[in-house]
Amino acid sequence: YSNIILLYLGHENINEFLNKSALTENEKEEQKKLLQTTETNKTYYYVNYYFGEDKRILKGQTIISNNFKKVKHTYLYPDASGTLKELYNFGNIIRREDTLHINTKTLLDGKIVEGGSEMYYIGHNDPADINFILGTYCAFDIYTPIVAGKLILEKFDSKEEMIKMARSSYIPPYIAQEIRGFRITNKNIVPNHFLELSDKSPYSSI
């Protein structure tokens, strides 16, 4: 909206507006620094959805900050009593052309270890303007096998709205139909012979 107002007033961008204003040079620089700081520190809130452990659709909280440079995931695992167990990971976001790349770290046995990797396609858009971000992940699950699957991030206007949705048991149908069953689990085996690749290997030629 601010860009539309600037164009209406006959200015291409905020820098042109400041340069044509009656402010002193020091005042202009202070205004630019303030604008840059505000943009850098802006935070965005998402609920993340994926098809997870025990063949359930799971979700959590994703907070992206520092002008889409930092991410923190809080994954929520409901137990039989309905209590939510929280697991955390965090990482840096790198944009390459039309894709966001994320490598995360997590806390395991009191140590910070490598968590996993994620990739999201955003096209040539400002990611802050996208309400649904679609991507894939590769990590290990709570039972330790290596897994991969589809991720959907749904944007919310506030931290409170994000927390409320993430901690509820409701899964929107438009999310469920997109991610149910999208998960690959790698078996914890190290085969030395092709017949050991899987239980199906001895019958592969039939």
XYZ file of C-alpha atoms in Angstrom:
206
model
C 0.000 0.000 0.000
C 2.841 2.431 0.781
C 4.252 1.957 -2.731
C 0.852 2.781 -4.258
C 0.667 5.998 -2.214
C 4.186 6.989 -3.286
C 3.343 6.409 -6.948
C 0.154 8.466 -6.534
C 2.264 11.343 -5.149
C 4.608 11.078 -8.132
C 7.529 9.245 -6.518
C 9.031 5.976 -7.719
C 10.203 4.845 -4.272
C 10.860 5.949 -0.690
C 14.413 7.109 -1.466
C 13.171 9.480 -4.170
C 10.518 10.795 -1.780
C 13.110 11.493 0.934
C 15.524 13.132 -1.513
C 12.828 15.592 -2.645
C 11.673 16.363 0.894
C 12.726 19.363 3.007
C 14.681 17.184 5.458
C 18.360 17.766 6.116
C 20.855 15.144 4.925
C 21.270 13.785 8.457
C 17.490 13.528 8.882
C 17.177 11.698 5.555
C 19.828 9.161 6.585
C 18.121 8.591 9.938
C 14.793 7.995 8.177
C 16.399 5.473 5.817
C 18.063 3.621 8.715
C 14.722 3.482 10.543
C 12.977 2.065 7.477
C 15.688 -0.553 6.970
C 15.578 -1.616 10.635
C 11.793 -1.924 10.604
C 11.890 -4.086 7.472
C 14.740 -6.260 8.763
C 13.052 -6.991 12.081
C 9.633 -7.846 10.688
C 8.346 -11.250 11.798
C 5.947 -13.605 10.006
C 3.852 -16.380 11.529
C 2.837 -19.698 9.934
C 1.278 -23.015 10.855
C 3.241 -25.866 9.275
C 1.480 -29.047 8.148
C 2.960 -32.401 7.134
C 2.107 -36.111 7.062
C 4.145 -37.395 9.967
C 4.778 -40.144 12.454
C 2.161 -42.872 12.976
C 0.556 -41.922 9.661
C -1.017 -38.775 11.097
C -1.255 -35.252 9.741
C 0.778 -33.181 12.178
C 1.363 -29.482 12.509
C 3.382 -26.920 14.366
C 4.440 -23.305 14.549
C 6.867 -21.605 12.181
C 8.257 -18.139 12.867
C 10.271 -16.407 10.145
C 12.217 -13.252 10.994
C 15.095 -10.976 10.005
C 13.695 -10.184 6.567
C 13.209 -13.871 5.696
C 16.692 -14.859 6.824
C 15.921 -16.819 10.023
C 13.382 -19.560 10.824
C 12.276 -21.365 13.969
C 10.002 -24.423 13.868
C 8.097 -25.747 16.879
C 6.729 -29.204 16.063
C 3.785 -30.402 18.153
C 3.215 -34.100 18.853
C -0.069 -35.003 20.627
C 0.080 -38.021 22.936
C -2.771 -40.323 23.987
C -3.864 -37.922 26.727
C -4.008 -34.969 24.340
C -0.903 -33.313 25.782
C 1.356 -31.716 23.175
C 5.057 -32.517 23.208
C 7.179 -29.770 21.647
C 10.332 -30.257 19.573
C 12.286 -27.342 18.162
C 14.625 -26.622 15.318
C 15.986 -23.463 13.789
C 17.989 -22.401 10.796
C 18.979 -19.897 8.145
C 17.043 -19.203 4.962
C 18.841 -18.687 1.659
C 16.971 -17.588 -1.437
C 18.221 -18.772 -4.815
C 16.179 -17.392 -7.690
C 12.684 -18.831 -7.195
C 13.445 -21.181 -4.290
C 13.993 -20.899 -0.537
C 16.622 -23.266 0.924
C 16.712 -24.011 4.659
C 19.182 -26.075 6.677
C 18.105 -26.551 10.276
C 19.682 -27.548 13.572
C 18.012 -29.113 16.588
C 18.742 -30.011 20.211
C 19.387 -33.730 20.756
C 20.672 -35.245 24.004
C 21.788 -31.828 25.175
C 23.732 -31.043 21.998
C 23.009 -28.880 18.946
C 23.046 -31.199 15.923
C 22.111 -31.026 12.256
C 18.337 -31.229 11.920
C 17.360 -31.497 8.273
C 16.795 -29.560 5.080
C 13.809 -27.911 3.430
C 13.116 -26.366 0.028
C 10.176 -24.153 -0.924
C 9.154 -22.865 -4.327
C 8.052 -19.210 -4.246
C 8.445 -18.144 -7.871
C 9.657 -14.598 -8.405
C 7.532 -13.234 -5.588
C 8.167 -11.532 -2.284
C 7.773 -14.460 0.147
C 6.234 -12.098 2.715
C 3.233 -11.659 0.376
C 2.505 -15.395 -0.042
C -0.236 -16.904 2.138
C 0.671 -20.547 1.434
C 4.267 -21.688 0.921
C 4.700 -25.198 -0.504
C 7.817 -27.293 -0.170
C 9.548 -30.503 0.820
C 11.666 -31.643 3.738
C 14.253 -34.299 4.513
C 15.040 -35.069 8.166
C 14.822 -37.762 10.836
C 11.627 -38.378 12.786
C 11.038 -39.016 16.486
C 11.660 -42.751 15.935
C 15.020 -41.881 14.231
C 14.438 -43.154 10.633
C 15.325 -40.758 7.824
C 12.144 -39.357 6.286
C 11.112 -37.009 3.502
C 7.800 -35.471 2.579
C 5.683 -32.489 1.656
C 5.315 -29.367 3.796
C 2.723 -26.595 3.666
C 3.127 -23.316 5.546
C -0.086 -21.331 6.077
C 0.367 -17.677 7.003
C -1.414 -16.041 9.946
C -1.714 -12.373 10.858
C -0.523 -12.677 14.451
C 1.402 -14.936 16.807
C -1.759 -15.513 18.842
C -3.727 -16.732 15.810
C -0.851 -19.012 14.795
C -0.592 -20.582 18.267
C -4.351 -21.098 18.524
C -4.540 -22.885 15.164
C -1.342 -24.914 15.672
C -2.446 -26.241 19.047
C -5.973 -27.157 17.949
C -6.796 -30.638 16.648
C -8.494 -29.226 13.528
C -6.883 -29.914 10.152
C -8.418 -27.889 7.279
C -9.722 -30.159 4.490
C -7.863 -28.095 1.869
C -4.621 -28.976 3.683
C -5.446 -32.636 4.373
C -6.161 -33.453 0.731
C -2.788 -32.048 -0.317
C -0.449 -33.792 2.132
C -2.083 -37.018 3.293
C 0.209 -39.920 2.435
C 3.067 -37.734 1.144
C 5.893 -39.250 3.179
C 8.892 -41.464 2.435
C 10.478 -43.448 5.271
C 13.922 -44.905 4.801
C 14.449 -48.223 6.591
C 17.329 -48.388 9.070
C 19.180 -51.087 7.170
C 22.572 -51.313 5.457
C 22.225 -53.969 2.733
C 25.319 -55.726 1.426
C 23.448 -57.746 -1.187
C 20.662 -56.780 -3.573
C 18.407 -59.395 -1.959
C 18.642 -57.375 1.263
C 17.328 -54.137 -0.234
C 13.800 -54.973 0.948
C 11.426 -57.838 1.654
C 10.380 -57.609 -1.996
C 13.865 -58.091 -3.443
C 13.745 -61.932 -3.724
C 10.582 -61.617 -5.817
C 11.710 -58.758 -8.084
C 12.140 -60.997 -11.155
C 8.756 -62.665 -10.831
